PDB file of C-alpha atoms and ligand atoms in Angstrom:
ATOM      1  CA  UNK A   1      -9.835  -3.068   5.732  1.00  0.00           C
ATOM      2  CA  UNK A   2     -10.138  -3.909   2.073  1.00  0.00           C
ATOM      3  CA  UNK A   3     -13.778  -3.735   1.228  1.00  0.00           C
ATOM      4  CA  UNK A   4     -14.687  -6.587  -1.094  1.00  0.00           C
ATOM      5  CA  UNK A   5     -17.399  -4.478  -2.694  1.00  0.00           C
ATOM      6  CA  UNK A   6     -14.887  -1.742  -3.484  1.00  0.00           C
ATOM      7  CA  UNK A   7     -12.852  -4.275  -5.410  1.00  0.00           C
ATOM      8  CA  UNK A   8     -15.499  -4.246  -8.109  1.00  0.00           C
ATOM      9  CA  UNK A   9     -14.483  -0.725  -9.128  1.00  0.00           C
ATOM     10  CA  UNK A  10     -10.718  -1.169  -8.669  1.00  0.00           C
ATOM     11  CA  UNK A  11      -8.751  -0.159 -11.767  1.00  0.00           C
ATOM     12  CA  UNK A  12      -5.461  -1.849 -10.927  1.00  0.00           C
ATOM     13  CA  UNK A  13      -3.626  -3.987  -8.409  1.00  0.00           C
ATOM     14  CA  UNK A  14      -0.228  -3.627  -6.778  1.00  0.00           C
ATOM     15  CA  UNK A  15       0.268  -6.690  -4.586  1.00  0.00           C
ATOM     16  CA  UNK A  16       3.746  -5.839  -3.357  1.00  0.00           C
ATOM     17  CA  UNK A  17       5.077  -2.363  -2.671  1.00  0.00           C
ATOM     18  CA  UNK A  18       6.702  -0.549   0.242  1.00  0.00           C
ATOM     19  CA  UNK A  19       4.681   2.659   0.706  1.00  0.00           C
ATOM     20  CA  UNK A  20       6.378   3.370   4.033  1.00  0.00           C
ATOM     21  CA  UNK A  21       9.742   3.720   2.284  1.00  0.00           C
ATOM     22  CA  UNK A  22       8.591   6.710   0.180  1.00  0.00           C
ATOM     23  CA  UNK A  23       8.999  10.183   1.698  1.00  0.00           C
ATOM     24  CA  UNK A  24       5.381  10.887   0.656  1.00  0.00           C
ATOM     25  CA  UNK A  25       3.967   7.790   2.398  1.00  0.00           C
ATOM     26  CA  UNK A  26       0.681   9.360   3.504  1.00  0.00           C
ATOM     27  CA  UNK A  27       0.018  11.118   0.189  1.00  0.00           C
ATOM     28  CA  UNK A  28       0.604   7.848  -1.689  1.00  0.00           C
ATOM     29  CA  UNK A  29      -1.961   6.008   0.423  1.00  0.00           C
ATOM     30  CA  UNK A  30      -4.400   8.790  -0.514  1.00  0.00           C
ATOM     31  CA  UNK A  31      -3.474   8.463  -4.199  1.00  0.00           C
ATOM     32  CA  UNK A  32      -4.097   4.689  -4.206  1.00  0.00           C
ATOM     33  CA  UNK A  33      -7.481   5.230  -2.546  1.00  0.00           C
ATOM     34  CA  UNK A  34      -8.476   8.015  -4.932  1.00  0.00           C
ATOM     35  CA  UNK A  35      -7.343   6.152  -8.054  1.00  0.00           C
ATOM     36  CA  UNK A  36      -8.838   2.856  -6.784  1.00  0.00           C
ATOM     37  CA  UNK A  37      -5.661   0.810  -6.908  1.00  0.00           C
ATOM     38  CA  UNK A  38      -5.814  -2.333  -4.785  1.00  0.00           C
ATOM     39  CA  UNK A  39      -2.541  -2.030  -2.924  1.00  0.00           C
ATOM     40  CA  UNK A  40      -0.781  -4.420  -0.595  1.00  0.00           C
ATOM     41  CA  UNK A  41       1.890  -2.396   1.160  1.00  0.00           C
ATOM     42  CA  UNK A  42       4.418  -4.631   2.865  1.00  0.00           C
ATOM     43  CA  UNK A  43       6.628  -3.823   5.845  1.00  0.00           C
ATOM     44  CA  UNK A  44      10.162  -4.993   6.511  1.00  0.00           C
ATOM     45  CA  UNK A  45      10.243  -5.057  10.321  1.00  0.00           C
ATOM     46  CA  UNK A  46       7.563  -5.770  12.935  1.00  0.00           C
ATOM     47  CA  UNK A  47       8.399  -2.410  14.561  1.00  0.00           C
ATOM     48  CA  UNK A  48       7.020  -0.646  11.469  1.00  0.00           C
ATOM     49  CA  UNK A  49       3.667  -2.425  11.714  1.00  0.00           C
ATOM     50  CA  UNK A  50       1.657  -0.293  14.196  1.00  0.00           C
ATOM     51  CA  UNK A  51       2.161   2.916  12.206  1.00  0.00           C
ATOM     52  CA  UNK A  52       1.393   1.199   8.884  1.00  0.00           C
ATOM     53  CA  UNK A  53      -1.711  -0.353  10.340  1.00  0.00           C
ATOM     54  CA  UNK A  54      -2.908   2.940  11.755  1.00  0.00           C
ATOM     55  CA  UNK A  55      -2.475   4.716   8.402  1.00  0.00           C
ATOM     56  CA  UNK A  56      -4.347   2.064   6.415  1.00  0.00           C
ATOM     57  CA  UNK A  57      -7.072   0.782   8.709  1.00  0.00           C
ATOM     58  CA  UNK A  58      -9.765   3.048   7.298  1.00  0.00           C
ATOM     59  CA  UNK A  59      -8.758   2.419   3.665  1.00  0.00           C
ATOM     60  CA  UNK A  60     -10.925   0.593   1.128  1.00  0.00           C
ATOM     61  CA  UNK A  61      -8.190  -0.279  -1.369  1.00  0.00           C
ATOM     62  CA  UNK A  62      -4.935  -0.186   0.593  1.00  0.00           C
ATOM     63  CA  UNK A  63      -3.963  -2.885   3.042  1.00  0.00           C
ATOM     64  CA  UNK A  64      -0.749  -3.155   5.055  1.00  0.00           C
ATOM     65  CA  UNK A  65       1.063  -6.435   5.654  1.00  0.00           C
ATOM     66  CA  UNK A  66       3.117  -7.415   8.706  1.00  0.00           C
ATOM     67  CA  UNK A  67       6.647  -8.410   7.673  1.00  0.00           C
ATOM     68  CA  UNK A  68      10.173  -9.392   8.654  1.00  0.00           C
ATOM     69  CA  UNK A  69      12.346  -9.103   5.554  1.00  0.00           C
ATOM     70  CA  UNK A  70      14.846 -11.948   5.043  1.00  0.00           C
ATOM     71  CA  UNK A  71      17.576  -9.412   4.201  1.00  0.00           C
ATOM     72  CA  UNK A  72      17.102  -7.859   7.654  1.00  0.00           C
ATOM     73  CA  UNK A  73      17.005 -11.087   9.640  1.00  0.00           C
ATOM     74  CA  UNK A  74      20.610 -10.788  10.801  1.00  0.00           C
ATOM     75  CA  UNK A  75      19.817  -7.466  12.591  1.00  0.00           C
ATOM     76  CA  UNK A  76      16.109  -7.897  13.351  1.00  0.00           C
ATOM     77  CA  UNK A  77      15.641 -11.523  14.421  1.00  0.00           C
ATOM     78  CA  UNK A  78      14.990 -10.190  17.922  1.00  0.00           C
ATOM     79  CA  UNK A  79      11.727  -8.670  16.628  1.00  0.00           C
ATOM     80  CA  UNK A  80      10.158 -12.110  16.076  1.00  0.00           C
ATOM     81  CA  UNK A  81       8.200 -11.929  19.380  1.00  0.00           C
ATOM     82  CA  UNK A  82       6.813  -8.589  18.198  1.00  0.00           C
ATOM     83  CA  UNK A  83       5.766 -10.250  14.932  1.00  0.00           C
ATOM     84  CA  UNK A  84       4.013 -12.942  16.920  1.00  0.00           C
ATOM     85  CA  UNK A  85       2.268 -10.349  19.063  1.00  0.00           C
ATOM     86  CA  UNK A  86       0.834  -8.497  16.066  1.00  0.00           C
ATOM     87  CA  UNK A  87      -0.001 -11.411  13.773  1.00  0.00           C
ATOM     88  CA  UNK A  88      -3.624 -11.775  14.879  1.00  0.00           C
ATOM     89  CA  UNK A  89      -4.229  -8.124  13.908  1.00  0.00           C
ATOM     90  CA  UNK A  90      -3.957  -8.801  10.171  1.00  0.00           C
ATOM     91  CA  UNK A  91      -4.697 -11.263   7.373  1.00  0.00           C
ATOM     92  CA  UNK A  92      -1.758  -9.941   5.344  1.00  0.00           C
ATOM     93  CA  UNK A  93       1.831 -11.030   5.919  1.00  0.00           C
ATOM     94  CA  UNK A  94       4.964  -9.801   4.106  1.00  0.00           C
ATOM     95  CA  UNK A  95       7.608  -9.170   3.258  1.00  0.00           C
ATOM     96  CA  UNK A  96       8.910 -12.491   4.486  1.00  0.00           C
ATOM     97  CA  UNK A  97      10.872 -15.283   2.812  1.00  0.00           C
ATOM     98  CA  UNK A  98      14.409 -16.418   2.094  1.00  0.00           C
ATOM     99  CA  UNK A  99      17.394 -14.813   0.361  1.00  0.00           C
ATOM    100  CA  UNK A 100      20.369 -16.996  -0.535  1.00  0.00           C
ATOM    101  CA  UNK A 101      22.129 -14.243  -2.502  1.00  0.00           C
ATOM    102  CA  UNK A 102      25.798 -13.741  -1.619  1.00  0.00           C
ATOM    103  CA  UNK A 103      25.166 -10.642   0.568  1.00  0.00           C
ATOM    104  CA  UNK A 104      22.700 -12.453   2.811  1.00  0.00           C
ATOM    105  CA  UNK A 105      23.808 -16.050   2.712  1.00  0.00           C
ATOM    106  CA  UNK A 106      25.593 -15.790   6.078  1.00  0.00           C
ATOM    107  CA  UNK A 107      22.209 -15.425   7.804  1.00  0.00           C
ATOM    108  CA  UNK A 108      20.520 -18.177   5.753  1.00  0.00           C
ATOM    109  CA  UNK A 109      20.153 -20.691   8.593  1.00  0.00           C
ATOM    110  CA  UNK A 110      18.598 -18.018  10.789  1.00  0.00           C
ATOM    111  CA  UNK A 111      16.364 -16.882   7.904  1.00  0.00           C
ATOM    112  CA  UNK A 112      15.084 -20.443   7.516  1.00  0.00           C
ATOM    113  CA  UNK A 113      14.360 -20.784  11.216  1.00  0.00           C
ATOM    114  CA  UNK A 114      12.392 -17.525  11.231  1.00  0.00           C
ATOM    115  CA  UNK A 115      10.577 -18.244   7.966  1.00  0.00           C
ATOM    116  CA  UNK A 116       9.532 -21.671   9.169  1.00  0.00           C
ATOM    117  CA  UNK A 117       8.330 -20.259  12.501  1.00  0.00           C
ATOM    118  CA  UNK A 118       6.315 -17.521  10.754  1.00  0.00           C
ATOM    119  CA  UNK A 119       4.700 -20.048   8.403  1.00  0.00           C
ATOM    120  CA  UNK A 120       3.635 -22.298  11.227  1.00  0.00           C
ATOM    121  CA  UNK A 121       2.162 -19.344  13.146  1.00  0.00           C
ATOM    122  CA  UNK A 122       0.263 -18.349   9.984  1.00  0.00           C
ATOM    123  CA  UNK A 123      -0.959 -21.916   9.473  1.00  0.00           C
ATOM    124  CA  UNK A 124      -2.196 -22.027  13.032  1.00  0.00           C
ATOM    125  CA  UNK A 125      -4.189 -18.800  12.659  1.00  0.00           C
ATOM    126  CA  UNK A 126      -5.289 -19.777   9.100  1.00  0.00           C
ATOM    127  CA  UNK A 127      -6.793 -17.414   6.575  1.00  0.00           C
ATOM    128  CA  UNK A 128      -3.581 -15.425   5.975  1.00  0.00           C
ATOM    129  CA  UNK A 129      -2.387 -14.049   2.632  1.00  0.00           C
ATOM    130  CA  UNK A 130       1.420 -13.957   2.388  1.00  0.00           C
ATOM    131  CA  UNK A 131       3.751 -12.175  -0.045  1.00  0.00           C
ATOM    132  CA  UNK A 132       7.053 -14.032  -0.212  1.00  0.00           C
ATOM    133  CA  UNK A 133      10.615 -13.236  -1.318  1.00  0.00           C
ATOM    134  CA  UNK A 134      12.546 -16.226  -2.726  1.00  0.00           C
ATOM    135  CA  UNK A 135      15.854 -14.974  -4.155  1.00  0.00           C
ATOM    136  CA  UNK A 136      18.017 -17.978  -5.133  1.00  0.00           C
ATOM    137  CA  UNK A 137      15.970 -20.120  -2.784  1.00  0.00           C
ATOM    138  CA  UNK A 138      12.737 -21.071  -4.577  1.00  0.00           C
ATOM    139  CA  UNK A 139      12.984 -24.804  -3.931  1.00  0.00           C
ATOM    140  CA  UNK A 140      13.678 -24.209  -0.214  1.00  0.00           C
ATOM    141  CA  UNK A 141      10.772 -21.759   0.001  1.00  0.00           C
ATOM    142  CA  UNK A 142       8.430 -24.276  -1.639  1.00  0.00           C
ATOM    143  CA  UNK A 143       9.611 -27.004   0.703  1.00  0.00           C
ATOM    144  CA  UNK A 144       8.816 -24.852   3.748  1.00  0.00           C
ATOM    145  CA  UNK A 145       5.438 -23.892   2.285  1.00  0.00           C
ATOM    146  CA  UNK A 146       4.517 -27.522   1.738  1.00  0.00           C
ATOM    147  CA  UNK A 147       5.662 -28.509   5.174  1.00  0.00           C
ATOM    148  CA  UNK A 148       3.981 -25.705   7.089  1.00  0.00           C
ATOM    149  CA  UNK A 149       1.185 -23.990   5.202  1.00  0.00           C
ATOM    150  CA  UNK A 150      -0.019 -25.026   1.764  1.00  0.00           C
ATOM    151  CA  UNK A 151      -2.311 -26.030   0.234  1.00  0.00           C
ATOM    152  CA  UNK A 152      -4.927 -25.718   2.982  1.00  0.00           C
ATOM    153  CA  UNK A 153      -3.893 -23.252   5.654  1.00  0.00           C
ATOM    154  CA  UNK A 154      -3.199 -20.014   3.802  1.00  0.00           C
ATOM    155  CA  UNK A 155      -2.626 -18.312   0.461  1.00  0.00           C
ATOM    156  CA  UNK A 156       0.758 -17.365  -0.952  1.00  0.00           C
ATOM    157  CA  UNK A 157       1.901 -14.832  -3.538  1.00  0.00           C
ATOM    158  CA  UNK A 158       5.442 -15.413  -4.778  1.00  0.00           C
ATOM    159  CA  UNK A 159       6.834 -11.928  -5.308  1.00  0.00           C
ATOM    160  CA  UNK A 160       9.429 -11.297  -8.092  1.00  0.00           C
ATOM    161  CA  UNK A 161       9.586 -15.015  -8.789  1.00  0.00           C
ATOM    162  CA  UNK A 162      12.693 -16.069 -10.738  1.00  0.00           C
ATOM    163  CA  UNK A 163      12.647 -19.846 -10.446  1.00  0.00           C
ATOM    164  CA  UNK A 164      12.705 -22.501 -13.141  1.00  0.00           C
ATOM    165  CA  UNK A 165       9.825 -23.934 -15.190  1.00  0.00           C
ATOM    166  CA  UNK A 166       9.741 -26.966 -12.914  1.00  0.00           C
ATOM    167  CA  UNK A 167       9.486 -24.712  -9.894  1.00  0.00           C
ATOM    168  CA  UNK A 168       6.628 -22.782 -11.539  1.00  0.00           C
ATOM    169  CA  UNK A 169       4.705 -26.031 -11.944  1.00  0.00           C
ATOM    170  CA  UNK A 170       5.416 -27.119  -8.412  1.00  0.00           C
ATOM    171  CA  UNK A 171       4.441 -23.722  -6.954  1.00  0.00           C
ATOM    172  CA  UNK A 172       1.245 -23.632  -9.013  1.00  0.00           C
ATOM    173  CA  UNK A 173       0.392 -27.190  -7.919  1.00  0.00           C
ATOM    174  CA  UNK A 174       0.460 -26.202  -4.256  1.00  0.00           C
ATOM    175  CA  UNK A 175      -1.680 -23.114  -4.950  1.00  0.00           C
ATOM    176  CA  UNK A 176       0.766 -20.190  -5.219  1.00  0.00           C
ATOM    177  CA  UNK A 177       0.025 -16.912  -7.001  1.00  0.00           C
ATOM    178  CA  UNK A 178       2.754 -14.923  -8.787  1.00  0.00           C
ATOM    179  CA  UNK A 179       3.038 -11.119  -8.725  1.00  0.00           C
ATOM    180  CA  UNK A 180       4.772  -9.673 -11.780  1.00  0.00           C
ATOM    181  CA  UNK A 181       6.689  -6.378 -11.900  1.00  0.00           C
ATOM    182  CA  UNK A 182       8.285  -4.151 -14.564  1.00  0.00           C
ATOM    183  CA  UNK A 183      11.819  -5.475 -14.083  1.00  0.00           C
ATOM    184  CA  UNK A 184      10.724  -9.073 -14.648  1.00  0.00           C
ATOM    185  CA  UNK A 185       9.147  -8.052 -17.960  1.00  0.00           C
ATOM    186  CA  UNK A 186      12.451  -6.625 -19.214  1.00  0.00           C
ATOM    187  CA  UNK A 187      14.179  -9.996 -19.299  1.00  0.00           C
ATOM    188  CA  UNK A 188      13.515 -12.522 -22.073  1.00  0.00           C
ATOM    189  CA  UNK A 189      14.209 -15.344 -19.645  1.00  0.00           C
ATOM    190  CA  UNK A 190      11.561 -14.084 -17.235  1.00  0.00           C
ATOM    191  CA  UNK A 191       9.092 -13.336 -20.052  1.00  0.00           C
ATOM    192  CA  UNK A 192       9.415 -17.005 -21.054  1.00  0.00           C
ATOM    193  CA  UNK A 193       8.764 -17.997 -17.455  1.00  0.00           C
ATOM    194  CA  UNK A 194       5.709 -15.697 -17.309  1.00  0.00           C
ATOM    195  CA  UNK A 195       4.302 -17.568 -20.317  1.00  0.00           C
ATOM    196  CA  UNK A 196       4.282 -20.733 -18.196  1.00  0.00           C
ATOM    197  CA  UNK A 197       2.238 -19.238 -15.368  1.00  0.00           C
ATOM    198  CA  UNK A 198      -1.391 -20.333 -15.067  1.00  0.00           C
ATOM    199  CA  UNK A 199      -3.502 -17.318 -16.033  1.00  0.00           C
ATOM    200  CA  UNK A 200      -5.660 -17.644 -12.935  1.00  0.00           C
ATOM    201  CA  UNK A 201      -2.646 -17.152 -10.636  1.00  0.00           C
ATOM    202  CA  UNK A 202      -1.153 -13.979 -12.103  1.00  0.00           C
ATOM    203  CA  UNK A 203      -1.134 -10.645 -10.235  1.00  0.00           C
ATOM    204  CA  UNK A 204       0.791  -7.384 -10.710  1.00  0.00           C
ATOM    205  CA  UNK A 205       3.130  -5.614  -8.294  1.00  0.00           C
ATOM    206  CA  UNK A 206       5.506  -2.641  -8.430  1.00  0.00           C
ATOM    207  CA  UNK A 207       7.977  -3.410  -5.591  1.00  0.00           C
ATOM    208  CA  UNK A 208       8.279   0.371  -5.375  1.00  0.00           C
ATOM    209  CA  UNK A 209      10.310   2.282  -4.442  1.00  0.00           C
ATOM    210  CA  UNK A 210      12.935  -0.333  -5.417  1.00  0.00           C
ATOM    211  CA  UNK A 211      11.913  -0.219  -9.089  1.00  0.00           C
ATOM    212  CA  UNK A 212      12.034   2.981 -11.134  1.00  0.00           C
ATOM    213  CA  UNK A 213       9.970   4.178 -14.065  1.00  0.00           C
ATOM    214  CA  UNK A 214      11.245   7.142 -16.108  1.00  0.00           C
ATOM    215  CA  UNK A 215      13.974   7.777 -13.536  1.00  0.00           C
ATOM    216  CA  UNK A 216      11.623   8.008 -10.538  1.00  0.00           C
ATOM    217  CA  UNK A 217      10.463   5.408  -8.009  1.00  0.00           C
ATOM    218  CA  UNK A 218       7.489   3.593  -9.528  1.00  0.00           C
ATOM    219  CA  UNK A 219       4.073   4.313  -7.951  1.00  0.00           C
ATOM    220  CA  UNK A 220       1.328   1.739  -7.302  1.00  0.00           C
ATOM    221  CA  UNK A 221      -0.957   3.362  -9.916  1.00  0.00           C
ATOM    222  CA  UNK A 222       1.679   2.514 -12.527  1.00  0.00           C
ATOM    223  CA  UNK A 223       0.928  -1.169 -11.975  1.00  0.00           C
ATOM    224  CA  UNK A 224      -1.724  -0.548 -14.668  1.00  0.00           C
ATOM    225  CA  UNK A 225       1.151   0.056 -17.131  1.00  0.00           C
ATOM    226  CA  UNK A 226       2.792  -3.180 -15.983  1.00  0.00           C
ATOM    227  CA  UNK A 227      -0.526  -4.875 -16.756  1.00  0.00           C
ATOM    228  CA  UNK A 228      -0.431  -3.497 -20.323  1.00  0.00           C
ATOM    229  CA  UNK A 229       3.113  -4.856 -20.837  1.00  0.00           C
ATOM    230  CA  UNK A 230       2.059  -8.169 -19.362  1.00  0.00           C
ATOM    231  CA  UNK A 231      -0.892  -8.385 -21.782  1.00  0.00           C
ATOM    232  CA  UNK A 232       1.586  -8.260 -24.701  1.00  0.00           C
ATOM    233  CA  UNK A 233       3.614 -11.119 -23.251  1.00  0.00           C
ATOM    234  CA  UNK A 234       0.486 -13.206 -22.742  1.00  0.00           C
ATOM    235  CA  UNK A 235      -1.051 -12.301 -26.117  1.00  0.00           C
ATOM    236  CA  UNK A 236      -4.142 -10.689 -24.615  1.00  0.00           C
ATOM    237  CA  UNK A 237      -5.781  -7.299 -25.067  1.00  0.00           C
ATOM    238  CA  UNK A 238      -4.926  -4.919 -22.204  1.00  0.00           C
ATOM    239  CA  UNK A 239      -8.544  -4.886 -20.981  1.00  0.00           C
ATOM    240  CA  UNK A 240      -8.579  -8.708 -20.917  1.00  0.00           C
ATOM    241  CA  UNK A 241      -5.360  -8.803 -18.881  1.00  0.00           C
ATOM    242  CA  UNK A 242      -6.768  -6.213 -16.483  1.00  0.00           C
ATOM    243  CA  UNK A 243      -9.930  -8.297 -16.036  1.00  0.00           C
ATOM    244  CA  UNK A 244      -7.831 -11.396 -15.342  1.00  0.00           C
ATOM    245  CA  UNK A 245      -5.731  -9.583 -12.718  1.00  0.00           C
ATOM    246  CA  UNK A 246      -8.719  -8.060 -10.972  1.00  0.00           C
ATOM    247  CA  UNK A 247     -10.634 -11.342 -11.000  1.00  0.00           C
ATOM    248  CA  UNK A 248      -7.611 -13.132  -9.498  1.00  0.00           C
ATOM    249  CA  UNK A 249      -7.234 -10.366  -6.911  1.00  0.00           C
ATOM    250  CA  UNK A 250     -10.862 -10.634  -5.949  1.00  0.00           C
ATOM    251  CA  UNK A 251     -10.739 -14.410  -5.622  1.00  0.00           C
ATOM    252  CA  UNK A 252      -7.624 -14.186  -3.501  1.00  0.00           C
ATOM    253  CA  UNK A 253      -8.998 -11.486  -1.209  1.00  0.00           C
ATOM    254  CA  UNK A 254     -12.307 -13.302  -0.775  1.00  0.00           C
ATOM    255  CA  UNK A 255     -10.448 -16.364   0.508  1.00  0.00           C
ATOM    256  CA  UNK A 256     -11.586 -17.437   3.934  1.00  0.00           C
TER     257      UNK A 256
HETATM  258 MN1   MN B   1       9.938  -5.960  -1.650  1.00  0.00          MN
END
């Protein structure tokens, strides 16, 4: 369980990574604990949850989330009952969401059915914190969030958000947070979008191991470097950006 007191000495925050997809899964959990990196490690199938939970339940800084990745819905929709079974065991949900990219569009109707069902289960249990994928489907994702969950029955972090300025405003209005990664900071278009984000809704993420730094899968501790890059975009000193991120993280995690 994340210990809210421990958050006071956290040095960084990675709100979306996949520790269980690194060969050194266990060592990385230890590294995040030792270096005091608040880490939300997502899962992609409900079957992966029990092991992830077991490995993180005694952690102070690392928390696992229960997920059903939209890109896996076509093969894993049958795990939805398992998702439902485990949901009461955690406050953290992800990776979930929608993906309307060409490779996954054929399962889009099924993705929507599952996403909507997961959101209503989360709303019913309240108090959940969700990290959400929204590739080419931001307006649909926001519509489902408004219908089923926000603004009162949960908290949402939009992971690797690539919507429009209008969608930023809409998402912020219903209470969403935004987790920013290295790849987003490389694009001028996304840097412009990041300038529109309310400062009190910004978090950092790595999405490791899917993002590389210096030719190797990025590690959660390197989210502190992402924070430095982000400070330049926002015109803040690195320590100010870090304080903003950690304050936002603390407010989010203290949500009841
Ligand atoms: Mn991911």
